[in-house]
CSV table of C-alpha atoms in Angstrom, one decimal:
chain,number,residue,atom,x,y,z
A,1,UNK,CA,0.0,0.0,0.0
A,2,UNK,CA,1.0,3.5,-0.5
A,3,UNK,CA,1.7,6.0,2.2
A,4,UNK,CA,-1.6,7.7,1.3
A,5,UNK,CA,-3.7,4.7,2.5
A,6,UNK,CA,-4.4,4.8,6.2
A,7,UNK,CA,-6.4,2.5,8.5
A,8,UNK,CA,-10.0,2.8,7.7
A,9,UNK,CA,-9.4,4.2,4.3
A,10,UNK,CA,-11.9,3.4,1.5
A,11,UNK,CA,-9.3,1.4,-0.4
A,12,UNK,CA,-8.7,-0.8,2.6
A,13,UNK,CA,-12.4,-1.4,3.2
A,14,UNK,CA,-12.8,-2.5,-0.5
A,15,UNK,CA,-9.8,-4.9,-0.1
A,16,UNK,CA,-11.2,-6.4,3.1
A,17,UNK,CA,-14.6,-6.8,1.6
A,18,UNK,CA,-13.1,-8.7,-1.4
A,19,UNK,CA,-11.2,-11.0,0.8
A,20,UNK,CA,-14.2,-11.8,3.0
A,21,UNK,CA,-16.4,-12.5,0.0
A,22,UNK,CA,-13.8,-14.9,-1.5
A,23,UNK,CA,-13.2,-16.7,1.8
A,24,UNK,CA,-16.9,-17.1,2.6
A,25,UNK,CA,-17.4,-19.3,-0.5
A,26,UNK,CA,-14.7,-21.8,0.7
A,27,UNK,CA,-15.6,-24.7,3.0
A,28,UNK,CA,-14.2,-24.6,6.5
A,29,UNK,CA,-10.7,-26.0,7.0
A,30,UNK,CA,-10.6,-29.4,8.6
A,31,UNK,CA,-9.1,-29.8,12.1
A,32,UNK,CA,-5.7,-31.3,11.7
A,33,UNK,CA,-4.7,-31.5,15.4
A,34,UNK,CA,-6.1,-35.0,16.2
A,35,UNK,CA,-4.3,-36.5,13.1
A,36,UNK,CA,-1.1,-34.7,14.0
A,37,UNK,CA,-1.3,-36.0,17.7
A,38,UNK,CA,-2.0,-39.6,16.5
A,39,UNK,CA,0.9,-39.5,14.0
A,40,UNK,CA,3.3,-38.1,16.7
A,41,UNK,CA,2.3,-40.9,19.1
A,42,UNK,CA,2.9,-43.5,16.4
A,43,UNK,CA,6.4,-42.1,15.7
A,44,UNK,CA,7.2,-42.0,19.4
A,45,UNK,CA,6.1,-45.6,19.9
A,46,UNK,CA,8.0,-46.7,16.8
A,47,UNK,CA,11.2,-45.0,17.9
A,48,UNK,CA,11.0,-46.5,21.4
A,49,UNK,CA,10.4,-49.9,20.1
A,50,UNK,CA,13.4,-49.6,17.8
A,51,UNK,CA,15.5,-48.4,20.7
A,52,UNK,CA,14.5,-51.4,22.9
A,53,UNK,CA,15.0,-53.9,20.0
A,54,UNK,CA,18.4,-52.3,19.2
A,55,UNK,CA,19.5,-52.5,22.9
A,56,UNK,CA,18.4,-56.2,23.1
A,57,UNK,CA,20.3,-57.1,19.9
A,58,UNK,CA,23.4,-55.3,21.1
A,59,UNK,CA,23.4,-57.0,24.6
A,60,UNK,CA,22.7,-60.4,23.0
A,61,UNK,CA,25.5,-60.0,20.5
A,62,UNK,CA,28.0,-58.9,23.2
A,63,UNK,CA,26.9,-61.8,25.5
A,64,UNK,CA,27.2,-64.4,22.7
A,65,UNK,CA,30.4,-63.0,21.5
A,66,UNK,CA,32.0,-63.1,24.9
A,67,UNK,CA,30.6,-66.6,25.5
A,68,UNK,CA,32.0,-67.9,22.2
A,69,UNK,CA,35.2,-65.9,21.8
A,70,UNK,CA,36.0,-65.3,25.5
A,71,UNK,CA,37.9,-68.6,26.0
A,72,UNK,CA,39.9,-68.0,22.8
A,73,UNK,CA,40.8,-64.4,23.7
A,74,UNK,CA,41.9,-65.4,27.2
A,75,UNK,CA,44.3,-68.2,26.2
A,76,UNK,CA,47.6,-67.1,24.8
A,77,UNK,CA,50.2,-69.5,23.7
A,78,UNK,CA,52.8,-70.2,26.3
A,79,UNK,CA,50.9,-68.4,29.1
A,80,UNK,CA,50.0,-70.3,32.2
A,81,UNK,CA,46.6,-69.8,33.9
A,82,UNK,CA,46.7,-67.0,36.4
A,83,UNK,CA,46.7,-67.9,40.1
A,84,UNK,CA,43.9,-66.4,42.2
A,85,UNK,CA,44.8,-63.1,43.9
A,86,UNK,CA,45.9,-63.5,47.5
A,87,UNK,CA,43.5,-62.0,50.0
A,88,UNK,CA,40.9,-62.8,52.5
A,89,UNK,CA,38.8,-65.9,51.7
A,90,UNK,CA,35.1,-65.5,51.5
A,91,UNK,CA,34.3,-69.2,51.8
A,92,UNK,CA,33.5,-70.7,55.2
A,93,UNK,CA,36.2,-73.0,56.6
A,94,UNK,CA,35.2,-76.7,56.6
A,95,UNK,CA,34.8,-78.2,60.1
A,96,UNK,CA,37.1,-81.0,61.1
A,97,UNK,CA,35.7,-84.4,60.3
A,98,UNK,CA,33.8,-86.0,63.2
A,99,UNK,CA,34.9,-89.5,64.5
A,100,UNK,CA,31.2,-90.4,64.6
A,101,UNK,CA,29.9,-91.0,61.0
A,102,UNK,CA,26.3,-90.8,62.1
A,103,UNK,CA,26.7,-87.2,63.3
A,104,UNK,CA,25.1,-84.7,60.9
A,105,UNK,CA,27.2,-82.4,58.6
A,106,UNK,CA,26.3,-79.3,60.6
A,107,UNK,CA,28.2,-80.5,63.5
A,108,UNK,CA,25.3,-80.5,65.9
A,109,UNK,CA,24.9,-83.9,67.6
A,110,UNK,CA,21.5,-85.6,67.7
A,111,UNK,CA,20.5,-86.5,71.3
A,112,UNK,CA,20.2,-90.3,71.8
A,113,UNK,CA,16.9,-91.5,73.2
A,114,UNK,CA,17.2,-92.1,77.0
A,115,UNK,CA,14.9,-95.1,77.0
A,116,UNK,CA,13.6,-97.3,74.2
A,117,UNK,CA,10.2,-96.4,72.9
A,118,UNK,CA,7.3,-98.4,74.3
A,119,UNK,CA,4.5,-99.6,72.2
A,120,UNK,CA,1.1,-98.4,73.1
A,121,UNK,CA,-1.5,-101.2,73.7
A,122,UNK,CA,-4.1,-101.5,70.9
A,123,UNK,CA,-7.5,-100.0,71.7
A,124,UNK,CA,-10.0,-102.3,73.1
A,125,UNK,CA,-12.9,-103.1,70.7
A,126,UNK,CA,-15.5,-102.6,73.4
A,127,UNK,CA,-14.5,-98.9,73.8
A,128,UNK,CA,-17.3,-96.8,72.3
A,129,UNK,CA,-15.2,-93.6,72.3
A,130,UNK,CA,-12.9,-92.5,69.5
A,131,UNK,CA,-9.7,-94.6,69.2
A,132,UNK,CA,-6.7,-93.2,70.9
A,133,UNK,CA,-3.3,-93.6,69.1
A,134,UNK,CA,-0.1,-91.7,69.3
A,135,UNK,CA,0.3,-88.8,66.9
A,136,UNK,CA,4.0,-89.5,66.4
A,137,UNK,CA,6.3,-92.2,67.5
A,138,UNK,CA,10.1,-92.3,66.9
A,139,UNK,CA,11.5,-94.8,64.5
A,140,UNK,CA,12.6,-98.1,66.0
A,141,UNK,CA,16.2,-98.1,67.1
A,142,UNK,CA,18.6,-100.4,65.1
A,143,UNK,CA,20.0,-103.4,66.9
A,144,UNK,CA,23.0,-102.5,69.1
A,145,UNK,CA,25.2,-105.2,67.5
A,146,UNK,CA,25.5,-103.4,64.2
A,147,UNK,CA,28.6,-101.1,63.9
A,148,UNK,CA,27.8,-97.4,63.4
A,149,UNK,CA,29.0,-97.4,59.8
A,150,UNK,CA,26.5,-100.1,58.9
A,151,UNK,CA,23.7,-98.2,60.6
A,152,UNK,CA,23.9,-95.3,58.1
A,153,UNK,CA,23.9,-97.7,55.1
A,154,UNK,CA,20.7,-99.6,56.0
A,155,UNK,CA,17.4,-97.9,55.1
A,156,UNK,CA,14.6,-97.3,57.5
A,157,UNK,CA,12.4,-100.4,57.7
A,158,UNK,CA,9.3,-98.4,57.0
A,159,UNK,CA,10.7,-96.5,54.0
A,160,UNK,CA,9.9,-97.4,50.5
A,161,UNK,CA,12.1,-96.8,47.5
């Protein structure tokens, strides 16, 4: 526009009127925001999926490569295997072997029964109340003539294989 045209001039009014008449005949523009948001979400999901897949492939390739090539890379001709570094041991010391082979590995002795178990008499058939029987009875003790080493080798008489 020229310097003569000012806001509210007749030329500007004619120009605005022409623009409005032309734009009124056009259909309204579609809303592109939902499509753009959907496309952005798809791109984001796709890029994250590719990043996860790429990381998985890289970690798997490194792991398999080290598993297959690791022994070959460590061994050099003429080199002896390295000795472990001296330092404090993190393993527990093994206890001294017990003279009694029936003693458990933990080193805690099992108390011997003070008296042999007594059998409970069978319930009388004339009793109308519920039968009474022990809830638990210790296993029968092995004969005393057997040496201790043979006791551990014989299975429990009630056990089934």
